[in-house]
XYZ file of C-alpha atoms in Angstrom:
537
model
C 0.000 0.000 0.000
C 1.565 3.066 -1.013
C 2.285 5.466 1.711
C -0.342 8.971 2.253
C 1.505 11.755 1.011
C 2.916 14.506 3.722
C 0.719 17.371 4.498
C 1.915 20.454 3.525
C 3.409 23.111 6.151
C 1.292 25.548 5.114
C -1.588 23.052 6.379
C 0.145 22.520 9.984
C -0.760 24.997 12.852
C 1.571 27.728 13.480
C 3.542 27.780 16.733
C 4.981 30.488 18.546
C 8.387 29.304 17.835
C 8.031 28.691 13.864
C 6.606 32.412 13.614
C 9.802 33.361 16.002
C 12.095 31.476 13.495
C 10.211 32.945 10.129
C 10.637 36.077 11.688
C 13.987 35.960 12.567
C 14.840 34.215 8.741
C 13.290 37.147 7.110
C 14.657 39.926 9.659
C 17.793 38.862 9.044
C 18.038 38.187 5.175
C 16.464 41.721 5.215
C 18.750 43.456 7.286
C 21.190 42.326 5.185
C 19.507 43.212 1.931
C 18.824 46.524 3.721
C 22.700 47.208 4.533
C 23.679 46.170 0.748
C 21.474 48.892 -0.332
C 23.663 51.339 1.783
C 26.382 50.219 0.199
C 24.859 50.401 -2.949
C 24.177 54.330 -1.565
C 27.515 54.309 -0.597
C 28.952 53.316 -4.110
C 26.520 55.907 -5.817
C 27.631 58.612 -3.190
C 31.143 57.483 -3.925
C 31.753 57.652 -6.952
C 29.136 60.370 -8.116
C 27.928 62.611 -5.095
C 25.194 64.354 -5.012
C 24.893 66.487 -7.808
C 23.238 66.106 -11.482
C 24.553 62.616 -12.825
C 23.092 61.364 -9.193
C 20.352 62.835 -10.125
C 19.296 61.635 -13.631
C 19.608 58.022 -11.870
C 17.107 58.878 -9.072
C 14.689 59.785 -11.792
C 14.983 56.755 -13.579
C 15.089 54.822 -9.796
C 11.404 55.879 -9.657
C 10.606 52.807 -11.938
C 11.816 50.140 -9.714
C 10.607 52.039 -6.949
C 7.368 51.604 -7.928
C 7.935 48.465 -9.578
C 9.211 47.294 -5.920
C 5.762 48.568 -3.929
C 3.941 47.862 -6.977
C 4.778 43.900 -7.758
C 6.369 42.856 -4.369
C 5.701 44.234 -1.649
C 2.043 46.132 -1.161
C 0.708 45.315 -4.406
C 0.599 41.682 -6.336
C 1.712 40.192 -2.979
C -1.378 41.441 -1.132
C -3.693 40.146 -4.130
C -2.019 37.184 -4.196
C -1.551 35.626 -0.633
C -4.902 35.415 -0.149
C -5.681 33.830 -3.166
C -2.996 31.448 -2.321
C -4.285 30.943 1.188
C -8.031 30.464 -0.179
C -6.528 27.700 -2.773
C -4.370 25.725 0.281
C -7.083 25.848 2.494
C -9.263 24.491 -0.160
C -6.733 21.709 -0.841
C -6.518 20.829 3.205
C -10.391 20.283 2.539
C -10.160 17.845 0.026
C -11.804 20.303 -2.986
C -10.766 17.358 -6.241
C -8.008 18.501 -7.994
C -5.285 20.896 -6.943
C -6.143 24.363 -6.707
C -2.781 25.558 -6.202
C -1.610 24.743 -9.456
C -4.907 25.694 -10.752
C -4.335 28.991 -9.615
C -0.878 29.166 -10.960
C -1.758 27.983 -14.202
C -4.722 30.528 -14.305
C -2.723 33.460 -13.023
C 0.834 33.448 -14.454
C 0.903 33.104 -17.953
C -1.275 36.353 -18.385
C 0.115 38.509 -15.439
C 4.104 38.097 -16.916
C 2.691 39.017 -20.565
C 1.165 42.187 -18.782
C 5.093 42.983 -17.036
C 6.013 42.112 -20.465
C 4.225 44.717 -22.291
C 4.287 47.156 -19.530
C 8.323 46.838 -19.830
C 8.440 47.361 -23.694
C 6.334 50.723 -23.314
C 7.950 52.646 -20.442
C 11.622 51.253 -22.677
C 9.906 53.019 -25.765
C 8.402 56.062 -24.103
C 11.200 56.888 -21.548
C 11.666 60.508 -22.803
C 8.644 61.163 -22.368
C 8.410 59.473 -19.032
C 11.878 61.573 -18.039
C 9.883 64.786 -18.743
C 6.583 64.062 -16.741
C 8.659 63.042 -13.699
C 11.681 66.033 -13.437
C 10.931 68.533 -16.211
C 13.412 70.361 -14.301
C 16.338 68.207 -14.433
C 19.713 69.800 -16.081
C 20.387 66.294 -18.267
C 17.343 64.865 -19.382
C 19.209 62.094 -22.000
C 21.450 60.376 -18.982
C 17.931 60.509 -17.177
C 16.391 58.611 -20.713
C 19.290 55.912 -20.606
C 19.043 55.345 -17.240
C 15.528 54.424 -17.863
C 15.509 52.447 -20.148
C 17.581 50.114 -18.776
C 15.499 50.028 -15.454
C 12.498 49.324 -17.670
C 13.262 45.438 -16.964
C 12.165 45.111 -13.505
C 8.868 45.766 -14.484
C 8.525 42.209 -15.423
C 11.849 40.520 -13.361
C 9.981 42.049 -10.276
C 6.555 41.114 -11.649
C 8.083 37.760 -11.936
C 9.831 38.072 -8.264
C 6.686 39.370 -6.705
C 4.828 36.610 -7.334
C 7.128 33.443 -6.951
C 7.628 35.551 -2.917
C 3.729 35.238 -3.203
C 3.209 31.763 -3.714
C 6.197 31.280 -1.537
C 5.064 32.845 1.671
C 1.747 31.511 1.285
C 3.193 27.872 1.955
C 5.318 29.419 4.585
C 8.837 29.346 2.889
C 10.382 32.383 3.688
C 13.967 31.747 3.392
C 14.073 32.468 -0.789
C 11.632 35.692 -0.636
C 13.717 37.269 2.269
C 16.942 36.891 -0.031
C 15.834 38.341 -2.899
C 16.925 42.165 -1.804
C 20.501 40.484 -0.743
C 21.298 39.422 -4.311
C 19.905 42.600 -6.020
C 21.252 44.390 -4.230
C 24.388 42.821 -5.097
C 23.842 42.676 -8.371
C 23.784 46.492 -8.451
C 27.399 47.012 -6.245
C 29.103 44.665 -8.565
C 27.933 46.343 -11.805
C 28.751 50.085 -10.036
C 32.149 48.830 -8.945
C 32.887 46.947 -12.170
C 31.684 49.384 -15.251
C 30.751 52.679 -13.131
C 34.192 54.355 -14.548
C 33.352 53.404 -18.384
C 29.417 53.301 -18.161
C 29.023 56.366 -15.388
C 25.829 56.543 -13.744
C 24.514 54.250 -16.431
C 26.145 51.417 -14.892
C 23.862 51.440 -11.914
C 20.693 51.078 -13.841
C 22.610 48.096 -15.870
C 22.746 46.854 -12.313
C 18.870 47.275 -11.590
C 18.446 45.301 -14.395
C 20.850 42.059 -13.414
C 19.411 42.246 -10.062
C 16.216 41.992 -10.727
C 16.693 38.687 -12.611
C 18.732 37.162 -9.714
C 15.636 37.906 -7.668
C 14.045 35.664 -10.031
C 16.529 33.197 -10.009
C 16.980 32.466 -6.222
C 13.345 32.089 -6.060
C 12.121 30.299 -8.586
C 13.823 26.716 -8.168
C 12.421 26.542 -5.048
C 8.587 27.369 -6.324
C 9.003 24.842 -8.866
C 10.045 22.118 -6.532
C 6.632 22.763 -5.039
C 4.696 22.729 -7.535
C 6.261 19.474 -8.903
C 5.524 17.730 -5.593
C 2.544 15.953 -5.094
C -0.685 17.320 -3.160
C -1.419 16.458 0.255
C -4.256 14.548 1.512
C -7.224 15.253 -0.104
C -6.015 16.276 -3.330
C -7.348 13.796 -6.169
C -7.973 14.115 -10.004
C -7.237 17.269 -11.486
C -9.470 19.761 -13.696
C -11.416 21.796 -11.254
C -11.731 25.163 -11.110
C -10.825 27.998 -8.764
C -14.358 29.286 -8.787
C -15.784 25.870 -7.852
C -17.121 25.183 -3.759
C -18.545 28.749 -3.478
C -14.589 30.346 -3.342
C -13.756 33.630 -4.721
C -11.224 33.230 -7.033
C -8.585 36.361 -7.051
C -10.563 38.585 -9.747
C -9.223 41.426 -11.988
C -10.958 44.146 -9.431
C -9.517 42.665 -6.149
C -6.204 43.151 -8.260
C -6.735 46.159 -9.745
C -7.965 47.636 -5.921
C -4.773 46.553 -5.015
C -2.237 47.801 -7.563
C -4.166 51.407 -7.566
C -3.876 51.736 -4.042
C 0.045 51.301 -3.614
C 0.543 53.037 -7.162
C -1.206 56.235 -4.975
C 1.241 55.633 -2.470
C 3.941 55.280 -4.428
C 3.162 58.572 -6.004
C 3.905 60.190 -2.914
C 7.661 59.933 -4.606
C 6.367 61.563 -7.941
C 5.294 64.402 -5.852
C 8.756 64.595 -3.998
C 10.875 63.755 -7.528
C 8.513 66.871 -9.362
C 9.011 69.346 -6.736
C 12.937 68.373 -5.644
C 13.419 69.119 -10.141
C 13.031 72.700 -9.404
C 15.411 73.171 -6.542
C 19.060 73.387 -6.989
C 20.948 70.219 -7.684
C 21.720 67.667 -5.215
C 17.858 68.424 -3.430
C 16.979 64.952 -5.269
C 19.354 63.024 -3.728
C 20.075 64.378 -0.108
C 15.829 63.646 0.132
C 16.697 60.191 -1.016
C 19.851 59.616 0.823
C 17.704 60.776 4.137
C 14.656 58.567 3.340
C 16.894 55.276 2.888
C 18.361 55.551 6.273
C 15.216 56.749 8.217
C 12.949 53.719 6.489
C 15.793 50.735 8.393
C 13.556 50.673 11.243
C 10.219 51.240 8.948
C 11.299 48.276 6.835
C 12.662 45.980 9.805
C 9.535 46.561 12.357
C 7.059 45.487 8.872
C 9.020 42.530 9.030
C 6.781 40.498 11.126
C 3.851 41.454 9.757
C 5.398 40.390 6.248
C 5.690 36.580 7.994
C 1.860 37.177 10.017
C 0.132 38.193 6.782
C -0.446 34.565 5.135
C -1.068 33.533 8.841
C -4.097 36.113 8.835
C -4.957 35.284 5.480
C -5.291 31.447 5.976
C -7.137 31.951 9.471
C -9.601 34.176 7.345
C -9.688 31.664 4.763
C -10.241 28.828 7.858
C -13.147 31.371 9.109
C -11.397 32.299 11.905
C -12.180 36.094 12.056
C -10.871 36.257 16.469
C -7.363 34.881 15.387
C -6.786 37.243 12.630
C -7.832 39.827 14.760
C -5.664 39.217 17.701
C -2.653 38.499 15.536
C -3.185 42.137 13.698
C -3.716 44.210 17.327
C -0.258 42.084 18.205
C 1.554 42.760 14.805
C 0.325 46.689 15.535
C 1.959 46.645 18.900
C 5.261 45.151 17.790
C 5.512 46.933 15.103
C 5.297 50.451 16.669
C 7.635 49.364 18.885
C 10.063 48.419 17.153
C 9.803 51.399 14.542
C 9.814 54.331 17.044
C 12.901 53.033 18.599
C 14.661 53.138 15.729
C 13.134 56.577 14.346
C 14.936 57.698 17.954
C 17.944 56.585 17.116
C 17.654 57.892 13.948
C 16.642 61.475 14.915
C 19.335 61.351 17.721
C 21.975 60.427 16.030
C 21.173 61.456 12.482
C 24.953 63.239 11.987
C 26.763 60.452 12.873
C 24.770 57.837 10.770
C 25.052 60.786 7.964
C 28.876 61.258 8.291
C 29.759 56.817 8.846
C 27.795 55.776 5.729
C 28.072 58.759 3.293
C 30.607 61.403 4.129
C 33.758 60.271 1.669
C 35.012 60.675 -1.776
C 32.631 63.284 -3.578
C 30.018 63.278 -0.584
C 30.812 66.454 1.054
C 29.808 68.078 4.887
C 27.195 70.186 3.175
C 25.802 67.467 1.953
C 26.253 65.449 5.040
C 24.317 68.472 6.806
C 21.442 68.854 4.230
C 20.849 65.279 4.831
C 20.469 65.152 8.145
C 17.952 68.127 8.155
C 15.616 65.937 5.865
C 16.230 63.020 7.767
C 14.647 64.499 10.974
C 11.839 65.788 9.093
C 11.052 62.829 7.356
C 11.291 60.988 10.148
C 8.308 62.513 12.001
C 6.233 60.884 9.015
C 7.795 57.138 9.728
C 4.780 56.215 12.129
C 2.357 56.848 9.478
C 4.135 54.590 6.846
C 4.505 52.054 9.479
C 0.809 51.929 10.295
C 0.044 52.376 6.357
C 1.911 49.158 5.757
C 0.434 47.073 8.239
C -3.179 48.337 8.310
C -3.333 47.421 4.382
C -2.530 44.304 4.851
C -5.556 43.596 6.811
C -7.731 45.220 4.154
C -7.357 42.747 1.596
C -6.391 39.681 3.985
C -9.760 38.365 3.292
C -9.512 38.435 -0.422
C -12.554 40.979 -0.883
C -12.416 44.102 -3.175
C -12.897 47.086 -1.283
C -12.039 50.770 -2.447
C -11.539 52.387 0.887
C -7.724 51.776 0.979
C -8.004 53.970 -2.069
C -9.792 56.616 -1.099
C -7.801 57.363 2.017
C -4.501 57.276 -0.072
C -5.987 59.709 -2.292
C -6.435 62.176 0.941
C -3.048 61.777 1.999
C -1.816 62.010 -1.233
C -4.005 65.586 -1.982
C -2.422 66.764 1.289
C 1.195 65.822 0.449
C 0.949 67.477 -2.767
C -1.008 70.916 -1.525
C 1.368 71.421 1.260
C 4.732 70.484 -0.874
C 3.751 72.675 -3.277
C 2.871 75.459 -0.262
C 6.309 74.544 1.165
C 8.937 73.991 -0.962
C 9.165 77.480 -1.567
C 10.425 79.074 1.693
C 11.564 75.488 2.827
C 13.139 73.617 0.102
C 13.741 70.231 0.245
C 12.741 70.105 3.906
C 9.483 71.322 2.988
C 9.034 68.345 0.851
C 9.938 66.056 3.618
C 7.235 67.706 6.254
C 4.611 67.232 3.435
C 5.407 63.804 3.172
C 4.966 63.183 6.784
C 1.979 65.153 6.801
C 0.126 63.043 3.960
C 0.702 59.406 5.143
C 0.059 60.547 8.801
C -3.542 61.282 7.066
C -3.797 58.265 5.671
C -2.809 56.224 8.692
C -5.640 57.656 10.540
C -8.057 57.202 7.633
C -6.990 53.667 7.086
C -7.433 53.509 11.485
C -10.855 54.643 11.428
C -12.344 52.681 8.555
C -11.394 49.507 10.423
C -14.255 47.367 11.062
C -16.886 46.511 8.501
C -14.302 47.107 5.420
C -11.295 44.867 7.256
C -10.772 42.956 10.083
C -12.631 44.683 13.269
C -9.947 45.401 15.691
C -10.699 47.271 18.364
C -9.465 50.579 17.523
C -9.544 52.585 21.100
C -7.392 49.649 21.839
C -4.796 49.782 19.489
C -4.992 53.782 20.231
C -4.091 53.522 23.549
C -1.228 50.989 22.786
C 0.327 53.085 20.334
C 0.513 55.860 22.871
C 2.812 54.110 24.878
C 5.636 53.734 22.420
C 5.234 57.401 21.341
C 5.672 58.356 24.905
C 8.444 56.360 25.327
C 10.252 57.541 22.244
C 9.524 60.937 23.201
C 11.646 60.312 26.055
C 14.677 58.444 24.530
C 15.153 60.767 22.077
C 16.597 63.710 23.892
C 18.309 61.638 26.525
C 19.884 59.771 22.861
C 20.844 63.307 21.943
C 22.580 64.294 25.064
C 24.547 61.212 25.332
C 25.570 60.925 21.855
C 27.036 64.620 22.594
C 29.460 62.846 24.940
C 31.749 61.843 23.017
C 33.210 63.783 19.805
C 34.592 60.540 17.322
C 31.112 59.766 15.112
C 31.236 55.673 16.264
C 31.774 56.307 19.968
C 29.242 58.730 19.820
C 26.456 56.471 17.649
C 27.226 54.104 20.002
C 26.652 55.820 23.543
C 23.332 57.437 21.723
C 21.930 54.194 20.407
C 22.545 52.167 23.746
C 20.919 54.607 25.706
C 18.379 54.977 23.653
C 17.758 51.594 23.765
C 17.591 51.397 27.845
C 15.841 53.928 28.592
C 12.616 52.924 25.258
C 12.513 49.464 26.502
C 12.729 50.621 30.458
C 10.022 52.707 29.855
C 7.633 51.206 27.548
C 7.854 48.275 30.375
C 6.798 50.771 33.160
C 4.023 52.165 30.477
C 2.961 48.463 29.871
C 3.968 48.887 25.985
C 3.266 45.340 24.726
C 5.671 45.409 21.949
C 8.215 46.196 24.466
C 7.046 43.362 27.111
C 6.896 40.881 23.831
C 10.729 41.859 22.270
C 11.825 41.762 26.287
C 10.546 37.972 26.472
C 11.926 37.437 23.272
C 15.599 38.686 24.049
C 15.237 36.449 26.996
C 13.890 33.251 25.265
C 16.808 33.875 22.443
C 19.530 34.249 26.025
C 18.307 31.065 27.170
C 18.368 28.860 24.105
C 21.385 30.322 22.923
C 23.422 28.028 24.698
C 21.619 24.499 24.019
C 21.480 25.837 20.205
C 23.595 22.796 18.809
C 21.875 20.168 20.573
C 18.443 20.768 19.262
């Protein structure tokens, strides 16, 4: 008799300690993709500064920007886990057939002709693309050649986007979390290897290899399970993903999805447009100040990048309590972890400036301008933290639903009316307070329409909660400040700034009964004690 084939992991309950290790997988691999990228920044700043040629590149860096938010992070992978989640949970049941690869085979072949085309036309229009984004911009043609050759990621990150998809939804997380690692590589190496024949240019060349390694370290690993046979339950293939009452993922669900983090996303068009008319280098000190202040964005959305499928599948199971309390928990951690960073970053913002930037054709002005944006940019990092986590929970059910939309479009009105109010008398910082000011809008529209549109959390709750981590990091901050003015050398003093920072946040979001900080406190303690017995599990 031949033996039952294994259940799948993504049919297995999740424990405490597999979402610790996820998390920890993906943390990692993305802390690491996320200190490539400043030395990616670093080879850019390098070798070109901060002045024009730097410039034409950020303009064409707006496409895989956008691709990025657009295809894998808060676009196709929202549409797409769900759909995944509805298919395995489907499977688990015994529906005949597999609806996994039913999905795949319904999904794929039309959504990487659509990257396809999409690719070819912003290739063939990229003047005119160039002039829409920075009419202002001294050298429009390096701008042109720059994007054309970041045209690609449209469909490698397409491609990317959804192998992480279908990846996370059966809970392997090791190959999406290493996808930013080996672009990011790809990018250096091209830089340090043709930068001083191909200038500027040779970065985009670099978007362009990168994005196919993303491909590449994914999709073995998809294929493998798609290859291997279906659990229990699975029989004769040929049904369809609309069979047993199931929504299948539908072109409006998508299309809610894409438009809403293309709004967001614009947020950078609006920056990009107004930075054209200021004098050079505005372009890149904003962007050089928004890649350092996003670390702790990026690493505190980690965990809700591993809870999502979680919330998803308990949806998809019916359980509406468990995706709630995992989303008020995700909330709480998340804040945490973000606003302790944001101190550090605010606190120490010259000394992060002057370690990662300040050689070679990166002057002290431009160290300076930086970390005047960088403060003001970070008051906005709560907003985008909320933003990215809330949205999730929007479409974790699979349902179309236009709100998300809507309250984009708000914050997006208001970033535009007060950049183009500010940047004026303020410049470049002026952009940066706009920026805050519009996703702050949209956190608290996204906040309130909780409920019937999403998963009802209880929002007074999660209020409440989030106060506590402001309050602490309203402390730490200045007491960061005072000690990083301690000591004059830039590491001793990032040093004696972050570590007190980091005492006195956690101290007090403990006394203020902060759960995120009573969660990562139990959690450095649980990592202390298995630490030691690590080889012989």
């Amino acid at each position: 008799m031949p033996a039952a084939p294994r259940p799948s992991p993504a049919d297995t309950p999740v424990t405490r300690g597999f979402l610790a290790r996820a998390t920890a997988i993906t943390a990692g691999l993305s802390f690491a993709g996320a200190l490539l990228g400043l030395v990616r920044d670093q080879s850019l700043a390098r070798m070109f500064g901060a002045g024009s040629a730097t410039d034409a590149f950020l303009v064409a860096w707006t496409v895989p920007e956008f691709a990025a938010t657009l295809l894998i992070e808060d676009g196709l992978a929202i549409a797409l886990i769900p759909a995944f989640s509805v298919a395995l949970a489907r499977r688990a049941q015994g529906v005949p057939g597999d609806p996994v690869r039913t999905l795949v085979a319904g999904t794929l072949p039309r959504l990487a002709l659509a990257f396809a085309a999409v690719a070819a036309l912003l290739a063939a229009f990229a003047p005119q693309v160039v002039r829409v984004l920075a009419p202002g911009l001294p050298d429009p043609a390096l701008a042109v050649d720059c994007t054309r050759l970041t045209a690609t990621c449209v469909l490698s990150f397409g491609l990317a986007g959804y192998c992480s998809a279908a990846l996370r939804a059966h809970r392997r997380f090791l190959a999406p979390a290493a996808i930013y690692v080996v672009y990011n590589t790809g990018i250096i190496t091209c830089v340090l290897v043709l930068g001083s024949r191909w200038d500027v240019r040779a970065a985009a060349a670099g978007v362009a290899v990168g994005g196919c390694l993303m491909v590449v370290a994914q999709l073995p690993v998809l294929w493998r399970l798609l290859r291997a046979r279906p659990g229990a339950g699975s029989t004769v293939a040929g049904s369809t993903g609309a069979q047993s009452g199931d929504r299948p993922m539908g072109v409006a669900l998508l299309a809610a999805v894409l438009l809403f983090a293309l709004c967001r996303q614009s947020q950078v068009l609006i920056e990009r447009f107004l930075g054209s008319t200021l004098p050079s280098g505005a372009i890149s000190h904003l962007n050089y100040a928004q890649k350092i202040a996003q670390i702790p964005m990026t690493l505190s959305l980690m965990l809700c990048t591993v809870t999502f499928p979680v919330v998803a599948r308990a949806l998809a199971d019916g359980d509406t309590e468990r995706a709630r309390d995992r989303v008020e928990r995700d909330l709480a951690l998340a804040a945490c972890v973000m606003l302790a960073g944001v101190s550090v970053v605010v606190a120490c913002a010259p000394q992060i400036v002057e370690l990662l930037f300040q050689r070679g054709a990166f002057t002290g002005q431009d160290t300076a301008a930086t970390v005047r944006v960088m403060r003001v940019y970070a008051l906005g990092l709560l907003g985008h933290t909320l933003v990215g986590a809330l949205i999730r929970s929007y479409f974790s059910a699979g349902r179309v639903t236009w709100y998300p939309l809507g309250a984009m479009a708000v914050g997006l009105a208001v970033t535009g009316g007060i950049g183009v109010g500010a940047v004026g008398p303020w410049g470049v910082m002026g952009i940066a307070a706009a920026n805050a000011a519009g996703i702050t809008v949209t956190a608290a529209l996204l906040l309130s329409g909780m409920g019937p549109r999403s998963i009802p959390v209880r929002v007074r709750r999660v209020l409440a909660e989030l106060s506590r981590p402001v309050g602490a990091a309203a402390v730490a901050t200045p007491a960061g400040v005072w000690a990083a003015g301690q000591a004059s050398a830039p590491v001793p003093s990032l040093l004696t700034g972050a570590l007190t920072i980091g005492a006195v946040f956690l101290l007090l979001g403990r006394a203020l009964g902060d759960q995120g900080c009573v969660t990562a406190l139990a959690s450095l303690r649980s990592v202390s004690r298995r630490l030691p017995h690590g080889r012989s599990r």
